[in-house]
XYZ file of C-alpha atoms in Angstrom:
777
model
C 68.905 128.003 107.706
C 67.564 124.878 106.070
C 69.161 121.544 106.479
C 70.727 119.954 103.409
C 70.178 116.227 102.873
C 73.037 113.989 102.108
C 73.628 113.655 98.418
C 72.480 110.295 96.884
C 75.783 110.014 95.091
C 77.507 109.609 98.450
C 75.314 106.701 99.360
C 76.668 104.348 96.632
C 80.356 104.720 97.493
C 80.568 101.534 99.491
C 80.490 102.786 103.121
C 78.658 100.626 105.630
C 75.134 101.958 105.965
C 71.616 100.747 106.901
C 68.610 101.193 104.766
C 67.892 100.320 101.045
C 69.765 97.554 99.235
C 72.777 98.222 96.998
C 70.452 98.024 93.982
C 68.034 100.624 95.384
C 70.925 102.981 96.115
C 72.272 102.659 92.584
C 68.799 103.524 91.243
C 69.036 106.861 92.996
C 71.613 107.764 90.389
C 68.986 107.158 87.576
C 67.455 110.601 88.409
C 68.693 113.107 85.714
C 69.286 115.668 88.429
C 72.035 113.359 89.947
C 73.934 112.914 86.607
C 75.847 116.243 86.821
C 77.537 115.012 90.000
C 79.582 112.555 88.109
C 78.848 113.081 84.449
C 79.073 115.588 81.681
C 77.208 115.783 78.332
C 79.320 114.046 75.664
C 80.303 116.617 73.012
C 81.256 114.182 70.300
C 77.929 112.104 70.605
C 74.723 114.077 70.757
C 72.437 113.069 73.498
C 74.995 110.923 75.290
C 76.631 111.403 78.725
C 80.215 110.728 79.770
C 80.499 109.395 83.316
C 83.622 109.192 85.390
C 83.797 106.329 87.978
C 86.313 104.540 90.230
C 86.258 100.794 90.289
C 86.684 98.909 93.567
C 88.117 95.387 93.441
C 90.419 95.701 90.316
C 94.102 95.008 90.603
C 95.601 94.440 87.148
C 95.406 95.000 83.440
C 93.310 91.826 83.055
C 90.658 93.286 85.477
C 90.612 96.382 83.254
C 89.917 94.255 80.216
C 87.123 92.326 82.016
C 85.468 95.547 83.086
C 85.575 97.075 79.599
C 83.984 93.874 78.171
C 81.328 93.862 80.739
C 80.353 97.514 80.205
C 80.420 97.267 76.350
C 77.943 94.439 76.637
C 75.265 96.820 78.121
C 72.920 98.095 75.467
C 73.326 101.858 75.280
C 76.907 101.952 76.421
C 78.770 103.514 73.463
C 82.389 103.500 74.698
C 84.475 102.581 77.687
C 87.956 103.352 78.905
C 89.364 101.789 82.092
C 92.828 102.434 83.380
C 94.356 99.735 85.468
C 96.811 101.899 87.302
C 94.474 104.631 88.341
C 91.389 102.297 88.801
C 89.284 104.935 87.061
C 87.000 104.597 84.098
C 85.086 106.769 81.617
C 81.782 105.497 80.354
C 79.804 107.087 77.441
C 76.185 106.082 77.493
C 72.810 106.996 76.010
C 69.993 107.787 78.363
C 67.566 106.685 75.730
C 68.760 103.076 76.171
C 70.249 102.692 79.580
C 70.723 104.253 83.080
C 73.679 104.478 85.430
C 72.302 101.789 87.714
C 72.130 99.348 84.768
C 75.746 99.630 83.617
C 77.012 99.897 87.253
C 75.200 96.605 88.063
C 76.739 95.004 85.060
C 80.183 95.307 86.716
C 78.748 94.306 90.097
C 77.820 91.039 88.565
C 81.603 90.306 87.942
C 82.463 91.222 91.629
C 83.495 94.877 91.069
C 81.905 98.061 92.255
C 81.546 101.260 90.278
C 81.708 104.443 92.504
C 81.088 107.995 91.243
C 84.564 109.477 90.669
C 83.580 112.808 92.254
C 81.976 111.322 95.264
C 82.790 113.524 98.259
C 83.331 110.296 100.314
C 85.630 108.505 97.918
C 88.565 109.508 100.082
C 86.978 107.908 103.136
C 86.427 104.788 101.083
C 90.080 104.690 100.181
C 91.104 105.088 103.843
C 88.949 102.178 104.773
C 90.515 100.114 101.972
C 93.916 101.038 103.328
C 92.884 100.132 106.847
C 91.633 96.761 105.838
C 94.915 96.068 103.897
C 96.923 97.012 106.930
C 94.974 94.603 109.168
C 95.369 91.785 106.736
C 99.213 92.556 106.330
C 99.464 92.694 110.177
C 97.861 89.309 110.742
C 100.040 87.774 107.908
C 103.149 89.358 109.524
C 102.425 88.071 113.110
C 101.419 84.607 111.882
C 104.463 84.316 109.587
C 106.852 85.139 112.373
C 105.329 82.478 114.577
C 105.213 79.783 111.820
C 108.794 80.565 110.936
C 109.759 80.102 114.575
C 108.028 76.702 114.616
C 109.678 75.730 111.275
C 113.179 76.711 112.352
C 113.872 73.653 114.526
C 113.165 71.206 111.617
C 115.569 73.109 109.369
C 118.503 73.541 111.712
C 118.527 70.185 113.748
C 120.479 67.192 112.485
C 118.396 64.154 111.344
C 117.058 62.397 114.528
C 117.810 65.548 116.615
C 114.057 66.171 117.137
C 111.356 63.482 117.742
C 108.599 62.753 115.336
C 105.964 63.695 117.942
C 107.645 67.128 118.289
C 107.739 67.643 114.514
C 103.999 66.695 114.305
C 103.306 69.124 117.181
C 105.013 71.989 115.367
C 103.086 71.145 112.239
C 99.738 71.330 114.050
C 100.744 74.563 115.617
C 101.785 75.942 112.153
C 98.497 74.712 110.672
C 96.458 76.601 113.350
C 98.468 79.781 112.834
C 97.975 79.495 109.080
C 94.135 79.521 109.270
C 93.890 83.280 109.970
C 96.241 83.943 107.062
C 94.162 81.775 104.672
C 90.695 82.799 105.809
C 91.483 86.443 106.492
C 94.723 87.729 104.955
C 94.108 85.827 101.731
C 90.578 87.072 101.314
C 91.213 89.622 98.450
C 93.041 87.028 96.371
C 90.631 84.207 96.942
C 87.522 86.377 96.351
C 88.886 87.671 93.175
C 89.809 84.220 91.921
C 86.456 82.822 92.765
C 84.810 85.650 90.816
C 87.062 84.840 87.829
C 86.107 81.128 87.892
C 82.384 81.928 88.243
C 82.362 84.182 85.308
C 85.019 82.303 83.311
C 87.372 85.236 83.351
C 90.985 85.439 84.343
C 93.084 88.000 86.273
C 96.451 88.142 87.963
C 94.876 86.984 91.259
C 93.847 83.656 89.789
C 97.352 82.073 89.698
C 98.191 83.563 92.953
C 95.106 82.252 94.630
C 95.589 78.787 93.129
C 99.149 78.780 94.591
C 97.849 79.713 98.003
C 95.112 77.077 98.007
C 97.335 74.248 96.690
C 100.040 75.020 99.219
C 97.594 75.091 102.099
C 95.794 71.946 100.922
C 99.034 69.976 100.412
C 100.436 71.099 103.733
C 97.134 70.296 105.519
C 97.068 66.790 104.051
C 100.635 66.362 105.162
C 99.647 67.483 108.681
C 96.569 65.109 108.993
C 98.430 62.203 107.270
C 102.109 62.376 107.999
C 102.696 58.872 106.490
C 100.827 59.806 103.308
C 102.313 60.848 99.901
C 102.420 64.568 101.038
C 103.532 63.937 104.572
C 107.292 64.317 104.049
C 107.222 68.083 104.263
C 104.739 70.895 104.966
C 104.970 74.425 103.534
C 103.115 76.578 106.021
C 106.194 78.754 106.353
C 106.276 79.247 102.539
C 102.541 79.983 102.558
C 102.562 82.655 105.311
C 105.769 84.261 103.825
C 104.585 84.671 100.301
C 101.106 85.968 101.482
C 102.905 88.512 103.647
C 105.150 89.573 100.722
C 102.321 89.719 98.229
C 100.204 91.863 100.696
C 103.160 94.085 101.440
C 103.614 94.681 97.718
C 99.855 95.375 97.183
C 99.757 97.746 100.187
C 102.765 99.699 98.759
C 100.973 99.784 95.411
C 97.907 101.241 97.133
C 100.026 103.890 98.878
C 101.713 104.673 95.601
C 98.403 105.032 93.770
C 97.092 107.365 96.537
C 100.221 109.351 96.327
C 100.525 109.749 92.523
C 96.826 110.446 92.144
C 96.940 112.901 95.030
C 96.888 115.963 92.904
C 94.052 114.658 90.758
C 91.973 113.662 93.872
C 92.872 117.030 95.468
C 91.449 118.801 92.442
C 88.439 116.541 91.845
C 87.094 116.829 95.450
C 87.659 120.523 96.116
C 84.025 121.685 95.668
C 81.809 121.918 98.683
C 78.578 119.913 98.973
C 76.544 122.911 99.988
C 76.795 126.738 99.941
C 75.112 129.649 101.769
C 72.989 131.657 99.364
C 71.629 135.144 99.954
C 67.857 135.311 99.666
C 66.031 138.440 98.468
C 65.250 139.486 101.978
C 68.986 139.430 103.010
C 68.899 136.128 104.940
C 71.280 133.276 104.124
C 69.983 129.849 103.144
C 72.134 126.614 102.971
C 71.495 124.923 99.598
C 72.971 122.162 97.638
C 75.678 123.153 95.254
C 73.608 121.719 92.425
C 70.889 124.245 93.041
C 73.370 127.086 92.606
C 72.628 129.295 89.662
C 74.262 132.170 87.721
C 73.500 135.476 89.513
C 73.234 133.946 93.008
C 75.231 135.655 95.740
C 77.037 133.259 98.138
C 78.895 133.752 101.369
C 82.328 132.009 101.618
C 83.958 131.675 105.023
C 87.710 131.278 105.622
C 88.764 127.735 105.034
C 85.999 126.981 102.440
C 86.282 126.422 98.747
C 84.638 128.545 96.062
C 81.670 126.667 94.530
C 81.667 128.618 91.177
C 83.453 131.191 89.126
C 82.308 134.710 90.169
C 82.894 138.245 91.234
C 83.703 139.406 94.713
C 80.936 141.851 95.707
C 81.846 142.232 99.465
C 84.781 141.584 101.697
C 88.511 140.944 101.111
C 90.621 137.965 101.486
C 93.456 135.744 100.176
C 92.846 132.771 97.996
C 94.845 129.652 97.214
C 94.819 128.750 93.608
C 97.886 126.490 93.572
C 96.308 123.355 92.229
C 94.214 125.292 89.583
C 96.791 127.653 88.196
C 100.063 126.606 89.483
C 100.431 129.860 91.411
C 101.976 128.769 94.848
C 101.563 132.097 96.594
C 98.210 133.293 98.168
C 96.552 135.803 95.997
C 94.620 138.947 97.374
C 91.073 139.143 96.178
C 88.769 142.163 96.995
C 85.561 143.797 95.654
C 85.609 143.770 91.896
C 88.104 140.854 91.531
C 87.149 137.535 90.075
C 87.587 134.165 91.872
C 87.484 130.707 90.355
C 85.726 127.597 91.510
C 87.816 125.113 93.490
C 90.158 127.821 94.896
C 90.309 128.066 98.736
C 89.421 131.110 100.769
C 92.207 131.542 103.245
C 91.651 134.509 105.431
C 88.500 136.663 105.271
C 84.805 136.276 104.702
C 83.649 137.325 101.203
C 80.422 137.449 99.194
C 80.615 136.240 95.587
C 78.263 136.787 92.814
C 78.256 133.558 90.683
C 78.945 134.016 87.004
C 79.638 130.440 85.921
C 78.496 127.150 87.536
C 78.935 123.474 86.735
C 80.503 122.442 83.437
C 81.049 126.098 82.406
C 83.506 126.818 85.225
C 87.224 126.773 84.774
C 87.376 124.167 87.556
C 85.148 121.795 85.527
C 87.373 122.170 82.535
C 90.399 121.361 84.672
C 88.690 118.313 86.057
C 87.835 117.175 82.564
C 91.545 117.434 81.402
C 92.897 115.667 84.517
C 90.246 112.820 84.135
C 91.229 112.412 80.484
C 94.973 112.072 81.577
C 93.989 109.489 84.309
C 92.133 107.405 81.738
C 94.572 107.558 78.913
C 96.781 104.600 78.223
C 100.354 104.988 76.781
C 101.233 102.688 73.897
C 103.490 100.571 76.086
C 100.599 100.072 78.613
C 98.203 99.168 75.724
C 100.664 96.415 74.690
C 100.729 95.018 78.169
C 96.896 95.146 78.296
C 96.723 93.255 74.937
C 98.885 90.441 76.136
C 97.828 90.261 79.791
C 95.178 87.475 79.406
C 97.106 85.304 77.020
C 100.191 85.587 79.213
C 98.080 84.507 82.195
C 96.677 81.539 80.237
C 100.317 80.599 79.437
C 101.210 80.825 83.094
C 98.504 78.410 84.090
C 99.554 75.955 81.259
C 103.255 76.190 82.236
C 102.340 75.492 85.818
C 100.265 72.481 84.836
C 103.014 71.277 82.678
C 105.622 71.495 85.526
C 103.310 69.615 87.868
C 102.808 66.790 85.215
C 106.631 66.521 84.599
C 107.589 66.358 88.341
C 104.636 64.211 89.512
C 106.192 60.719 88.884
C 109.254 61.842 90.993
C 107.545 63.369 93.952
C 103.845 64.472 93.935
C 104.381 66.969 96.817
C 107.342 68.441 95.164
C 105.539 68.573 91.888
C 102.777 70.540 93.375
C 105.132 73.065 94.975
C 106.962 73.568 91.646
C 103.682 74.291 90.082
C 102.881 76.800 92.940
C 106.320 78.385 92.442
C 105.581 78.838 88.735
C 102.169 80.342 89.387
C 103.582 82.790 91.785
C 106.735 83.812 90.109
C 105.358 84.353 86.622
C 102.425 86.571 87.637
C 103.102 89.695 85.631
C 102.353 92.340 88.242
C 105.582 94.227 87.774
C 105.140 94.216 83.987
C 101.574 95.640 84.202
C 102.746 98.356 86.659
C 105.963 99.312 84.786
C 104.531 101.916 82.471
C 101.333 103.310 84.065
C 102.883 103.703 87.495
C 105.647 105.906 86.171
C 103.327 107.852 83.907
C 100.792 108.605 86.652
C 103.524 109.593 89.130
C 104.971 112.027 86.639
C 101.615 113.375 85.763
C 100.726 113.926 89.424
C 103.987 115.771 89.964
C 103.448 117.943 86.937
C 99.868 118.779 88.180
C 101.237 120.069 91.381
C 103.587 122.510 89.398
C 100.669 123.750 87.252
C 100.943 121.518 84.243
C 98.001 119.381 83.290
C 98.658 116.331 81.131
C 95.775 115.510 78.850
C 97.351 112.369 77.413
C 99.866 110.220 79.255
C 101.267 109.079 76.000
C 102.380 112.628 75.373
C 105.020 112.211 78.143
C 106.481 109.352 76.055
C 106.417 111.324 72.895
C 107.797 114.515 74.458
C 111.038 112.696 75.493
C 111.929 112.174 71.730
C 111.080 115.730 70.560
C 114.046 117.483 68.798
C 112.165 120.656 67.553
C 110.129 123.158 69.519
C 107.941 125.644 67.602
C 106.620 128.750 69.437
C 103.682 130.962 68.498
C 104.497 134.573 69.151
C 101.547 136.566 70.380
C 100.514 135.490 73.832
C 103.331 132.859 74.037
C 106.742 134.493 73.645
C 105.005 137.799 74.459
C 102.493 138.671 77.061
C 98.962 138.588 75.970
C 98.433 142.282 76.915
C 99.232 144.978 74.426
C 99.364 148.807 74.538
C 98.027 150.817 71.540
C 101.091 152.857 70.610
C 99.906 154.625 67.464
C 96.855 154.850 65.207
C 96.855 155.652 61.473
C 93.611 156.733 59.775
C 92.442 157.591 56.301
C 91.317 161.093 55.586
C 88.020 162.099 57.267
C 88.249 159.434 60.002
C 89.293 160.374 63.585
C 91.225 158.283 66.035
C 88.173 157.971 68.328
C 85.938 156.866 65.455
C 88.406 154.254 64.418
C 88.846 152.910 67.855
C 85.012 152.908 68.511
C 84.474 150.813 65.246
C 87.330 148.397 65.997
C 86.235 147.901 69.562
C 82.687 146.968 68.473
C 84.187 144.008 66.588
C 86.941 143.291 68.971
C 84.667 142.729 71.946
C 83.348 139.555 70.140
C 86.814 137.941 69.986
C 89.086 136.343 72.688
C 92.303 137.138 70.776
C 94.891 139.185 72.877
C 94.874 141.877 70.155
C 91.152 142.153 70.310
C 91.182 142.406 74.091
C 93.814 145.091 73.873
C 91.722 147.219 71.496
C 88.492 146.801 73.601
C 90.547 147.738 76.776
C 92.018 150.874 75.204
C 88.552 152.020 73.924
C 87.079 151.453 77.441
C 89.968 153.370 78.963
C 89.496 156.357 76.704
C 85.695 156.343 77.044
C 85.946 156.229 80.760
C 88.116 159.302 80.699
C 85.790 160.980 78.353
C 82.726 159.875 80.290
C 81.279 158.145 77.154
C 81.442 154.588 78.323
C 77.752 154.100 78.052
C 77.832 155.125 74.359
C 80.686 152.773 73.774
C 78.994 149.763 75.198
C 75.771 150.633 73.515
C 77.524 150.641 70.031
C 77.583 146.991 68.907
C 78.228 144.938 65.823
C 75.833 142.524 64.200
C 76.496 139.094 62.296
C 79.974 138.920 63.603
C 82.188 136.080 62.351
C 85.829 135.322 63.019
C 88.296 133.773 60.643
C 90.980 131.917 62.575
C 94.395 133.515 62.136
C 93.062 136.398 59.983
C 90.547 138.523 61.850
C 86.875 139.312 62.635
C 84.130 140.965 60.519
C 80.680 142.227 61.176
C 77.975 144.725 60.262
C 78.241 148.228 61.917
C 75.654 150.995 61.893
C 76.084 154.498 60.574
C 76.227 153.471 56.858
C 79.591 151.582 57.310
C 78.144 148.221 56.245
C 80.346 145.176 56.771
C 83.685 146.049 58.385
C 86.829 143.846 58.788
C 89.407 143.915 61.640
C 92.588 141.905 61.365
C 95.733 141.426 59.409
C 96.785 143.730 56.542
C 96.187 141.048 54.018
C 92.751 140.251 55.527
C 91.774 143.989 55.312
C 93.744 144.703 52.164
C 95.457 147.526 54.003
C 98.820 149.247 53.482
C 101.864 148.435 55.728
C 103.518 151.098 57.795
C 107.244 151.159 58.768
C 108.066 150.159 62.252
C 108.455 147.037 64.372
C 105.231 147.106 66.276
C 102.357 144.604 65.609
C 99.993 146.180 63.155
C 96.271 145.495 63.027
C 94.060 147.115 60.362
C 90.357 148.130 59.929
C 88.599 148.233 56.694
C 85.059 148.710 55.257
C 83.586 148.079 51.773
C 85.371 151.160 50.400
C 88.769 150.050 51.677
C 91.272 150.833 54.377
C 89.982 152.759 57.386
C 92.701 152.590 60.027
C 95.754 150.745 61.311
C 96.602 150.241 64.877
C 100.161 149.782 66.061
C 100.330 147.664 69.153
C 103.418 147.477 71.476
C 103.915 144.135 72.926
C 106.128 143.072 75.907
C 108.272 139.939 75.737
C 107.820 137.538 78.639
C 110.580 138.001 81.132
C 111.303 134.229 81.328
C 111.313 133.740 77.519
C 115.047 134.406 77.045
C 116.037 131.997 79.779
C 113.578 129.303 78.597
C 114.920 129.533 75.090
C 118.533 129.312 76.278
C 117.759 126.309 78.349
C 115.994 124.426 75.541
C 118.940 125.210 73.191
C 121.312 123.886 75.804
C 119.252 120.618 75.825
C 120.001 120.249 72.163
C 116.630 121.365 70.698
C 115.954 123.190 67.497
C 113.726 126.321 68.068
C 111.520 128.110 65.573
C 108.789 130.735 65.652
C 105.644 130.561 63.550
C 103.185 133.426 63.814
C 100.358 134.980 61.844
C 101.762 138.481 62.580
C 103.818 140.564 60.174
C 107.276 139.284 59.496
C 109.057 142.311 60.887
C 107.254 142.015 64.310
C 107.838 138.315 64.391
C 111.623 138.684 63.547
C 112.100 141.386 66.156
C 110.573 139.225 68.889
C 112.540 136.110 67.768
C 115.891 138.011 67.800
C 115.111 139.399 71.274
C 114.725 135.895 72.744
C 117.523 134.365 70.720
C 115.647 132.244 68.098
C 117.160 132.581 64.600
C 114.416 130.823 62.525
C 111.206 132.875 62.441
C 108.293 132.960 59.945
C 105.533 135.594 60.011
C 102.289 136.064 58.107
C 101.415 132.323 58.567
C 97.797 131.206 58.396
C 96.607 128.318 60.752
C 96.806 126.047 57.706
C 100.326 127.409 56.784
C 101.422 126.620 60.274
C 100.222 123.123 60.077
C 101.848 122.623 56.650
C 105.211 123.852 57.995
C 104.917 121.335 60.931
C 104.058 118.494 58.554
C 106.982 119.358 56.363
C 109.413 119.178 59.311
C 107.783 115.874 60.345
C 108.229 114.474 56.910
C 111.918 115.186 57.294
C 111.987 112.873 60.383
C 111.768 115.572 63.095
C 109.647 115.102 66.264
C 107.939 118.503 66.742
C 106.421 120.107 69.807
C 104.184 123.172 69.412
C 103.707 125.785 72.067
C 100.720 128.234 71.504
C 98.008 130.075 73.197
C 95.476 127.533 71.937
C 93.212 130.118 70.271
C 94.100 130.176 66.563
C 96.498 127.338 66.810
C 93.997 124.511 67.023
C 95.143 122.687 63.731
C 98.780 122.836 64.522
C 98.409 121.932 68.177
C 96.522 118.824 66.959
C 98.910 118.080 64.190
C 102.215 118.280 66.190
C 103.696 115.296 67.842
C 103.336 117.070 71.210
C 101.516 120.272 71.860
C 101.427 122.869 74.780
C 98.761 125.558 75.366
C 98.923 128.307 77.919
C 95.964 127.614 80.070
C 94.868 131.193 80.739
C 94.666 132.190 77.073
C 91.546 130.090 76.040
C 88.843 128.057 77.519
C 90.450 124.805 78.520
C 87.757 122.507 77.273
C 88.475 123.812 73.675
C 92.169 123.182 73.794
C 93.712 120.610 71.423
C 96.962 120.525 73.380
C 98.499 117.571 75.135
C 99.824 119.802 78.011
C 98.152 122.847 79.477
C 100.475 125.265 81.323
C 97.996 126.468 83.869
C 100.008 129.348 85.234
C 100.773 130.781 81.824
C 104.469 130.665 82.600
C 106.854 129.210 80.064
C 109.463 128.124 82.689
C 107.535 124.906 83.429
C 108.131 123.978 79.801
C 111.660 123.087 80.569
C 110.624 121.114 83.640
C 108.026 119.195 81.775
C 110.609 118.257 79.041
C 113.160 117.073 81.539
C 110.580 115.172 83.434
C 109.331 113.460 80.286
C 112.992 112.201 79.568
C 113.264 111.009 83.156
C 109.870 109.361 82.974
C 110.745 107.440 79.808
C 114.160 106.385 81.352
C 112.379 105.012 84.423
C 109.753 103.204 82.264
C 112.556 101.503 80.354
C 114.233 100.622 83.695
C 110.983 99.120 84.988
C 110.381 97.110 81.841
C 114.056 95.944 81.824
C 113.776 94.821 85.358
C 110.446 92.968 84.878
C 111.944 91.205 81.901
C 115.211 90.222 83.569
C 113.230 89.093 86.656
C 111.055 86.785 84.625
C 113.863 85.593 82.529
C 115.937 84.532 85.540
C 113.221 83.232 87.854
C 110.890 81.204 85.520
C 113.622 78.666 84.535
C 114.547 78.305 88.201
C 110.927 77.640 89.166
C 110.395 75.097 86.290
C 113.388 73.070 87.262
C 112.332 73.065 91.026
C 115.084 75.261 92.421
C 112.958 78.181 93.403
C 110.730 77.442 96.506
C 107.308 78.952 96.867
C 108.246 81.397 99.500
C 111.081 82.673 97.394
C 108.852 82.972 94.299
C 106.505 85.063 96.469
C 109.272 87.204 97.765
C 110.555 87.663 94.147
C 107.076 88.614 92.871
C 106.623 91.128 95.696
C 110.059 92.626 95.392
C 109.801 93.073 91.626
C 106.467 94.997 92.080
C 107.949 96.966 94.917
C 111.036 97.973 92.929
C 108.962 99.039 90.095
C 106.719 101.126 92.412
C 109.628 102.682 94.297
C 111.343 103.483 91.051
C 108.300 105.217 89.779
C 107.827 107.206 93.022
C 111.114 108.963 92.101
C 109.020 110.853 89.620
C 106.611 112.189 92.204
C 109.474 114.280 93.672
C 110.461 117.675 92.511
C 113.397 117.770 90.023
C 116.699 118.853 91.501
C 117.438 122.605 90.943
C 120.739 121.799 89.160
C 118.732 119.694 86.697
C 116.411 122.487 85.996
C 119.286 124.906 85.435
C 120.903 122.540 82.978
């Protein structure tokens, strides 16, 4: 077997390595063959690429704004989205004007590093970041305890109870112990602040770093000149305490980000770097996954992930598709079964013939949806982003004003009041309040098989009062049985089914799939399968919500398959779904299709009604069939014979009355209404995910998670409001205390860290599974 080289993408992720410079390594990404590793062609802008990256060195909303401004300034960069909570970005760029190395170097000049989001070594980089954070936190904790021990005698003894020489000795000891804190533990804050000053930017680290530097300098002057204007008191204990508390809060934020993004990262990094491909002579060759092509046969060993969508051609095993479809149980796959990229092979060795690779796989579509969720910004978070920099400028001005006010009274005290204002007003908790809760909730939903395309949809879903269901493929299963066939004189059942299947094979609609499956079943029994597959339609076109048409041979001309109105066909008595076939001379046949109601539909409808929601059914099928299904599941308001435009108009009418509407459909003919509803759900297995207009995609195709998603959205909004309320109360209470000099620097650092910690811990509640009694409510 040949040896596979390490992918160049892995070389830019920031791990220590010898060899080319950082700029040279970035230029490796300028090779168009490397773009597919972290980019996709941008559908909305011809010729452009959309790249997903993770940013190292950012900590707040102001950092996100700085990054967006830096990237937009690069010629050829069309649009930028950066999420402060997930540290992820999406850059749309034109290869005619720029290359990845150019826009990545633009952020490097501001002290940040852009890493390909799908880098196989990104997890290792995060581990190293966490390890460095733990070391800094440990040093700060150890030094803080020692400094507090040296500061305690000064606080607890009566005046004159300790000699000046001993006080000075304790100060010197505290100064020495503060050096590792300042020059090691404080490094992230100081480096970020220096970067801001050099580039005339501002982030939340700037006021924090100023507070640290001022405290250390004032205390050092007091140590070296005990009789000078700053010699009355030193603040090494305050310095080490608030550094420790700030690092503790940041470490917990890092842990929270890893936890809430866990489902996203688990999905994004599931594909292997290399695969074993069967050569024409029967040997196996190890190749890069990017050289894999449709038609290749690969070998997948137990414990490995599938590299593409394909068909099992040898072997039998069990696969884990939990993170891709929401199915928690291992699924058996044998010869003739299909497997999907990103699923894990659990037990046996199998050989798979590849049918889809790269962006065409179901896995790539899932990744695209999850990345869009990680990059989206809810309205509340956008408001915080908009005010982040002006707020920080106000913080600096308030700190300066407090120092000027207190300076005539006591210069040392004035500087410490300014430090307290700098620390306590830093809006870390405010910037975390919304995105932390949203990402935690999105991560939990992803683990249960619900992909969130827009984080703002979680906020909107909490206020929904009306839920509209499509019928076919939503309340009913997307599989039908042909119960009866009506034909005009001179046409046989076999002829009608042959003609209908020739059109149906060109459509993804569940009805079309049912007709094609029935035709194949009958042809297989009659041993005429080859003739069936050879009979095809030409110039086929599909009208959303109506049917499909095309030219057939045998003198039939253009034939239509679809609703009775579309085919100008008669209606037959009965409650089954009816699909008609017509040619230029008129009606040819009508197929009655028996459909099965989803077993969970009745329970889901009852739970939604118990939550106070108004439920309706809108469908393009005949009114009789729609009414029967609606009655069976317990929905009183049902409308049939609706075109896609008619569904959208009905939703807009309810919205005009003040209702907040959620639409649940299969995503095939429901594109307009899914886009027009306040919140929309699509069953993920009914349509290619990349074409979905929905805010949520139910990967497992089960309606039960709809209730869970609604309940979680309400809990998410409640926790976001709690976080914002706490951040507001904290600032309203502590800022006046700091301004009047009643809040020491160490207490300001503790308050800032605790406020961020409280927001993070409150958000982490959303990463847990909902209690069973809640789901049953």
